[in-house]
Short mmCIF file of C-alpha atoms in Angstrom, two decimals:
data_model
loop_
_atom_site.label_atom_id
_atom_site.label_comp_id
_atom_site.label_asym_id
_atom_site.label_seq_id
_atom_site.Cartn_x
_atom_site.Cartn_y
_atom_site.Cartn_z
CA MET A 197 -17.95 1.31 2.09
CA THR A 198 -16.02 2.94 4.94
CA VAL A 199 -17.33 2.24 8.42
CA LYS A 200 -17.22 5.35 10.59
CA ARG A 201 -15.89 5.26 14.14
CA ARG A 202 -17.14 7.16 17.14
CA LEU A 203 -14.45 9.60 18.28
CA GLY A 204 -13.85 8.67 21.92
CA SER A 205 -16.97 9.34 23.97
CA THR A 206 -18.08 12.28 21.80
CA ASP A 207 -20.97 12.31 19.34
CA LEU A 208 -18.56 12.88 16.43
CA GLN A 209 -18.43 10.03 13.91
CA ILE A 210 -15.36 9.91 11.67
CA ALA A 211 -13.85 7.82 8.90
CA PRO A 212 -10.67 6.04 10.10
CA LEU A 213 -8.32 8.44 8.28
CA VAL A 214 -7.96 12.20 8.93
CA LEU A 215 -6.58 14.55 6.27
CA GLY A 216 -3.68 16.67 7.49
CA GLY A 217 -3.91 20.29 6.36
CA ASN A 218 -0.34 21.43 7.06
CA VAL A 219 0.48 21.47 3.32
CA PHE A 220 -2.40 23.71 2.20
CA GLY A 221 -1.12 27.13 1.19
CA TRP A 222 2.45 25.88 1.58
CA THR A 223 3.54 22.97 -0.66
CA ALA A 224 0.03 22.69 -2.13
CA ASP A 225 -1.26 25.78 -3.94
CA ARG A 226 -4.94 26.63 -4.35
CA ASP A 227 -5.60 24.25 -7.26
CA ALA A 228 -3.72 21.37 -5.65
CA SER A 229 -5.33 21.96 -2.24
CA PHE A 230 -8.85 22.06 -3.69
CA ALA A 231 -8.23 18.90 -5.73
CA VAL A 232 -6.89 17.00 -2.68
CA LEU A 233 -9.79 18.14 -0.48
CA ASP A 234 -12.34 17.20 -3.14
CA ALA A 235 -10.79 13.76 -3.60
CA PHE A 236 -10.63 13.11 0.15
CA VAL A 237 -14.31 13.84 0.67
CA ALA A 238 -15.33 11.97 -2.50
CA GLY A 239 -13.42 8.95 -1.18
CA GLY A 240 -15.29 8.87 2.12
CA GLY A 241 -13.05 11.10 4.24
CA THR A 242 -14.78 13.13 6.95
CA MET A 243 -12.29 15.12 9.08
CA ILE A 244 -9.74 17.76 8.08
CA ASP A 245 -7.01 18.67 10.57
CA THR A 246 -5.28 22.04 10.60
CA ALA A 247 -3.84 24.62 13.04
CA ASP A 248 -3.58 28.38 13.31
CA VAL A 249 0.23 28.12 13.17
CA TYR A 250 0.27 26.39 9.73
CA SER A 251 2.48 27.51 7.96
CA ALA A 252 4.23 30.22 9.99
CA TRP A 253 7.59 28.46 9.57
CA VAL A 254 7.70 29.39 5.87
CA PRO A 255 9.52 32.67 5.07
CA GLY A 256 6.91 35.34 4.33
CA HIS A 257 4.09 33.40 6.03
CA LYS A 258 2.58 34.43 9.34
CA GLY A 259 0.34 31.47 10.19
CA GLY A 260 -3.28 30.91 9.18
CA GLU A 261 -2.45 30.08 5.56
CA SER A 262 -3.85 26.55 5.85
CA GLU A 263 -7.06 27.64 7.57
CA THR A 264 -7.56 30.34 4.95
CA MET A 265 -7.15 27.83 2.12
CA ILE A 266 -9.56 25.37 3.76
CA GLY A 267 -12.04 28.22 4.30
CA GLU A 268 -11.89 29.16 0.62
CA TRP A 269 -12.49 25.52 -0.31
CA LEU A 270 -15.42 25.20 2.11
CA LYS A 271 -17.04 28.26 0.54
CA ALA A 272 -16.39 27.16 -3.05
CA SER A 273 -17.42 23.54 -2.52
CA GLY A 274 -20.39 24.08 -0.22
CA LYS A 275 -19.15 21.08 1.77
CA ARG A 276 -19.08 22.55 5.29
CA ASP A 277 -21.77 20.20 6.58
CA ALA A 278 -20.11 17.19 4.93
CA VAL A 279 -16.86 17.50 6.91
CA LEU A 280 -15.57 17.99 10.44
CA ILE A 281 -12.93 20.67 10.98
CA ALA A 282 -10.22 20.30 13.62
CA THR A 283 -7.83 23.16 14.37
CA LYS A 284 -5.48 24.15 17.18
CA VAL A 285 -4.32 26.98 19.44
CA GLY A 286 -1.15 27.31 21.46
CA MET A 287 1.82 27.77 19.12
CA LEU A 288 1.00 31.04 17.35
CA PRO A 289 1.27 34.12 19.59
CA GLY A 290 -1.06 37.03 18.89
CA GLU A 291 -4.00 38.93 20.34
CA GLY A 292 -4.49 37.97 23.98
CA GLY A 293 -0.93 36.73 24.52
CA GLU A 294 0.71 33.42 23.72
CA LYS A 295 0.39 29.68 24.19
CA LEU A 296 -2.71 28.83 26.28
CA ALA A 297 -3.36 32.16 27.96
CA PRO A 298 -7.17 32.26 28.33
CA ALA A 299 -7.51 35.52 26.39
CA ARG A 300 -5.32 34.06 23.65
CA ILE A 301 -7.54 30.97 23.33
CA ILE A 302 -10.64 33.15 22.86
CA ALA A 303 -8.99 35.52 20.37
CA ALA A 304 -7.32 32.71 18.42
CA ALA A 305 -10.60 30.84 18.09
CA GLU A 306 -12.31 33.91 16.65
CA ALA A 307 -9.45 34.39 14.18
CA SER A 308 -9.61 30.72 13.14
CA LEU A 309 -13.38 30.89 12.67
CA THR A 310 -12.95 33.95 10.45
CA ARG A 311 -10.25 32.34 8.31
CA LEU A 312 -12.24 29.13 7.99
CA GLY A 313 -15.39 31.07 7.17
CA THR A 314 -17.47 28.98 9.56
CA ASP A 315 -19.49 29.44 12.73
CA ARG A 316 -18.06 26.42 14.56
CA ILE A 317 -14.90 24.39 15.11
CA ASP A 318 -15.79 20.72 15.49
CA LEU A 319 -12.61 19.79 17.36
CA TYR A 320 -10.40 22.45 18.97
CA TYR A 321 -7.03 21.39 20.37
CA ALA A 322 -4.57 22.79 22.82
CA HIS A 323 -1.65 22.38 20.39
CA GLN A 324 0.87 21.94 23.18
CA ASP A 325 0.81 21.96 26.97
CA ASP A 326 1.38 25.25 28.80
CA ASP A 327 2.31 24.82 32.45
CA SER A 328 2.44 28.61 32.98
CA VAL A 329 -1.37 28.71 33.10
CA ALA A 330 -3.56 26.83 35.58
CA GLN A 331 -5.28 23.96 33.78
CA ASP A 332 -8.72 24.96 35.07
CA ALA A 333 -8.22 28.46 33.61
CA VAL A 334 -7.37 26.92 30.23
CA LEU A 335 -10.42 24.65 30.37
CA ALA A 336 -12.68 27.51 31.47
CA ALA A 337 -11.62 29.47 28.36
CA PHE A 338 -12.39 26.47 26.16
CA GLY A 339 -15.66 26.15 28.08
CA LYS A 340 -16.73 29.66 27.08
CA LEU A 341 -16.27 28.71 23.43
CA VAL A 342 -18.22 25.47 23.91
CA ASP A 343 -21.03 27.31 25.71
CA ALA A 344 -21.20 29.84 22.87
CA GLY A 345 -21.56 27.04 20.32
CA LYS A 346 -18.30 28.00 18.65
CA VAL A 347 -16.50 24.77 19.59
CA ARG A 348 -18.07 21.30 19.81
CA VAL A 349 -15.30 19.15 21.32
CA ILE A 350 -11.87 19.94 22.80
CA GLY A 351 -8.68 17.93 22.55
CA ALA A 352 -5.03 17.96 23.59
CA SER A 353 -1.99 17.57 21.35
CA ASN A 354 1.52 16.70 22.54
CA PHE A 355 0.47 16.19 26.18
CA HIS A 356 2.23 13.76 28.54
CA ALA A 357 0.14 11.25 30.47
CA ALA A 358 0.37 13.00 33.85
CA ARG A 359 -0.74 16.34 32.43
CA LEU A 360 -3.57 14.85 30.40
CA LYS A 361 -4.79 13.00 33.50
CA SER A 362 -4.62 16.08 35.72
CA ALA A 363 -6.52 18.10 33.09
CA VAL A 364 -9.26 15.47 32.84
CA ASP A 365 -9.48 15.09 36.63
CA GLY A 366 -9.61 18.88 37.02
CA ALA A 367 -12.35 19.19 34.43
CA LYS A 368 -14.47 16.64 36.27
CA ALA A 369 -13.94 18.33 39.63
CA ALA A 370 -14.73 21.83 38.34
CA GLU A 371 -17.50 20.71 35.94
CA LEU A 372 -15.59 22.09 32.96
CA PRO A 373 -15.32 20.59 29.44
CA ARG A 374 -12.73 17.80 29.32
CA TYR A 375 -10.29 16.77 26.63
CA HIS A 376 -11.99 14.02 24.64
CA VAL A 377 -9.25 13.60 22.03
CA LEU A 378 -5.47 13.26 22.08
CA GLN A 379 -3.18 13.97 19.11
CA PRO A 380 0.23 12.41 19.78
CA GLU A 381 3.16 11.55 17.53
CA TYR A 382 2.82 7.84 16.81
CA ASN A 383 3.88 5.48 14.04
CA LEU A 384 5.62 2.15 13.46
CA VAL A 385 9.09 3.58 14.11
CA SER A 386 8.21 6.18 16.77
CA ARG A 387 6.18 4.56 19.52
CA HIS A 388 7.64 5.68 22.85
CA LYS A 389 5.69 8.95 23.02
CA PHE A 390 2.34 7.16 23.08
CA GLU A 391 2.62 3.50 24.00
CA GLY A 392 2.51 2.60 27.68
CA GLU A 393 0.97 4.92 30.25
CA LEU A 394 -0.53 7.40 27.77
CA GLN A 395 -2.13 4.75 25.55
CA ASP A 396 -3.45 2.88 28.60
CA TYR A 397 -4.98 6.07 30.00
CA CYS A 398 -6.66 7.01 26.71
CA THR A 399 -8.10 3.51 26.37
CA THR A 400 -9.40 3.51 29.95
CA GLU A 401 -10.89 7.00 29.71
CA ASN A 402 -12.23 6.48 26.16
CA ILE A 403 -10.21 9.40 24.81
CA GLY A 404 -10.11 9.22 21.00
CA VAL A 405 -6.58 9.18 19.59
CA LEU A 406 -5.70 10.81 16.25
CA PRO A 407 -1.94 10.35 15.76
CA TYR A 408 0.19 12.59 13.57
CA TYR A 409 3.38 11.66 11.64
CA GLY A 410 1.65 8.37 10.75
CA LEU A 411 4.12 7.89 7.88
CA ALA A 412 7.15 9.15 9.86
CA SER A 413 7.67 12.11 7.51
CA GLY A 414 7.63 9.77 4.53
CA PHE A 415 10.04 7.15 5.88
CA LEU A 416 7.31 4.50 6.07
CA THR A 417 6.47 4.90 2.38
CA GLY A 418 9.76 3.14 1.63
CA LYS A 419 11.18 6.22 -0.06
CA TYR A 420 14.35 6.21 2.06
CA ARG A 421 16.21 2.88 2.12
CA SER A 422 19.87 3.90 2.00
CA GLU A 423 22.16 6.89 2.46
CA ALA A 424 21.81 7.52 -1.28
CA ASP A 425 18.08 8.25 -0.82
CA LEU A 426 18.50 10.99 1.79
CA GLY A 427 18.76 13.75 -0.80
CA LYS A 428 15.27 13.02 -2.12
CA SER A 429 13.64 15.70 0.04
CA VAL A 430 14.28 18.38 2.65
CA ARG A 431 13.35 15.75 5.26
CA GLY A 432 16.22 13.48 4.24
CA GLY A 433 18.38 14.43 7.20
CA ARG A 434 15.80 13.06 9.64
CA MET A 435 15.94 9.66 8.00
CA THR A 436 19.57 8.82 8.89
CA GLU A 437 18.60 8.10 12.49
CA LEU A 438 15.68 5.89 11.44
CA LEU A 439 17.80 3.90 8.97
CA SER A 440 20.50 3.27 11.56
CA GLY A 441 17.91 2.26 14.18
CA LYS A 442 14.99 -0.15 13.79
CA GLY A 443 13.82 1.42 10.54
CA LYS A 444 15.31 -1.21 8.25
CA ALA A 445 13.73 -4.08 10.21
CA VAL A 446 10.35 -2.34 10.03
CA LEU A 447 10.66 -1.76 6.27
CA ASP A 448 11.60 -5.44 5.78
CA ALA A 449 8.49 -6.55 7.69
CA MET A 450 6.34 -4.08 5.73
CA ASP A 451 7.80 -5.35 2.42
CA ALA A 452 6.74 -8.89 3.37
CA VAL A 453 3.20 -7.77 4.23
CA ALA A 454 3.05 -5.77 0.99
CA ALA A 455 3.98 -8.91 -0.97
CA GLU A 456 1.20 -10.83 0.80
CA THR A 457 -1.53 -8.21 0.46
CA GLY A 458 -0.66 -6.16 -2.62
CA ALA A 459 -1.00 -3.03 -0.47
CA SER A 460 1.48 -0.15 -0.56
CA LEU A 461 3.79 0.57 2.38
CA ALA A 462 1.91 3.78 3.17
CA GLN A 463 -1.37 1.86 3.34
CA ILE A 464 0.21 -0.77 5.60
CA ALA A 465 1.68 1.84 7.97
CA LEU A 466 -1.68 3.58 8.34
CA ALA A 467 -3.66 0.33 8.60
CA TRP A 468 -1.35 -0.76 11.45
CA LEU A 469 -2.17 2.48 13.27
CA ILE A 470 -5.91 2.12 12.62
CA ALA A 471 -5.74 -1.31 14.31
CA GLN A 472 -3.96 -0.13 17.49
CA PRO A 473 -5.87 0.04 20.81
CA GLY A 474 -7.34 3.50 21.43
CA VAL A 475 -6.55 4.86 17.96
CA SER A 476 -9.58 6.31 16.16
CA ALA A 477 -7.77 7.44 13.00
CA PRO A 478 -4.26 8.45 11.94
CA ILE A 479 -3.61 11.79 10.24
CA ALA A 480 -1.89 11.92 6.85
CA SER A 481 -1.40 14.75 4.38
CA ALA A 482 -1.09 14.82 0.60
CA THR A 483 -0.28 17.31 -2.13
CA LYS A 484 -1.60 15.27 -5.07
CA VAL A 485 -4.86 13.43 -5.79
CA GLU A 486 -2.94 10.20 -6.55
CA GLN A 487 -1.54 10.29 -3.00
CA ILE A 488 -5.06 10.70 -1.58
CA ASP A 489 -6.31 7.73 -3.58
CA GLU A 490 -3.49 5.64 -2.11
CA LEU A 491 -3.96 6.85 1.47
CA LEU A 492 -7.72 6.24 1.40
CA GLY A 493 -6.98 2.58 0.67
CA ALA A 494 -5.71 2.21 4.25
CA MET A 495 -9.27 2.65 5.55
CA THR A 496 -10.37 -0.67 4.07
CA LEU A 497 -7.11 -2.64 4.33
CA ASP A 498 -7.72 -5.51 6.73
CA LEU A 499 -4.41 -6.90 8.04
CA SER A 500 -4.46 -10.24 9.86
CA LYS A 501 -3.50 -10.46 13.53
CA GLU A 502 -0.37 -12.35 12.52
CA GLN A 503 0.62 -9.58 10.07
CA LEU A 504 -0.06 -6.87 12.66
CA ASP A 505 2.00 -8.76 15.25
CA ARG A 506 4.91 -9.11 12.84
CA LEU A 507 4.90 -5.37 12.17
CA THR A 508 4.63 -4.59 15.89
CA ASN A 509 7.52 -6.88 16.77
CA ALA A 510 9.74 -5.47 14.01
CA GLY A 511 9.50 -1.99 15.53
CA ALA A 512 9.62 -3.03 19.19
#
């Protein structure tokens, strides 16, 4: 039985693993997407993470493909009230301008709601910071959506500590909705973007943290262990840097923990994240049901303090 966690200081309760939706309508077609979503919810998963820009980087796509696929699944499955939907604004230009222009936030939210086929977004992120717009203007736009019942909670993705703090301080001063969630890049081999000032601030302010790239684009599954493995996927080029850095030491420590626990490397990488201060749940995506079954195992994998310390020290 998965124990749910309160997301920061919000009233949202989530399982300690979030399903990443970047693959839906891209590397996962309709049948694969529906099967993965069904398996995630059947296994105790509660939150699905997407963005309006998924998957605009694919030739012939314009963004919104993932939201559309999730919307079709919500309609077909009747599971809207069984899941929480998180999506984002700020990387896909369109009606109302670009980035976090207030008119863009409002228009993008309406477009996301339409694609998702729902009347509310449970968690709506600023996908990236935008210093060309006053933070109180950004928060006021989010506030209109919250007041209208179209958004429940707002969050920030890819924000630095100083900007997150100024946004939260500004929200308090102007009595506007504040960011209750942060989505940073964070995993066993990429820790500098979150650990330190940002992690300390989130812990102090009770901001729920939902990290992305929890498996470091597949590196932490153990798929890439030598130069010969780099051709295994389009992401292979990114792995050279990890292998030449602390990646091998981290994989060695993970192999030892795997031998002790019988868990897979992916489960260990996610369980390490679940145990970190401030982290509510890591985000991971899958294109096959077997991958979901494996990932869900991280939610109940209990690593000892000594095992967690060994993993932490290997990637320090």
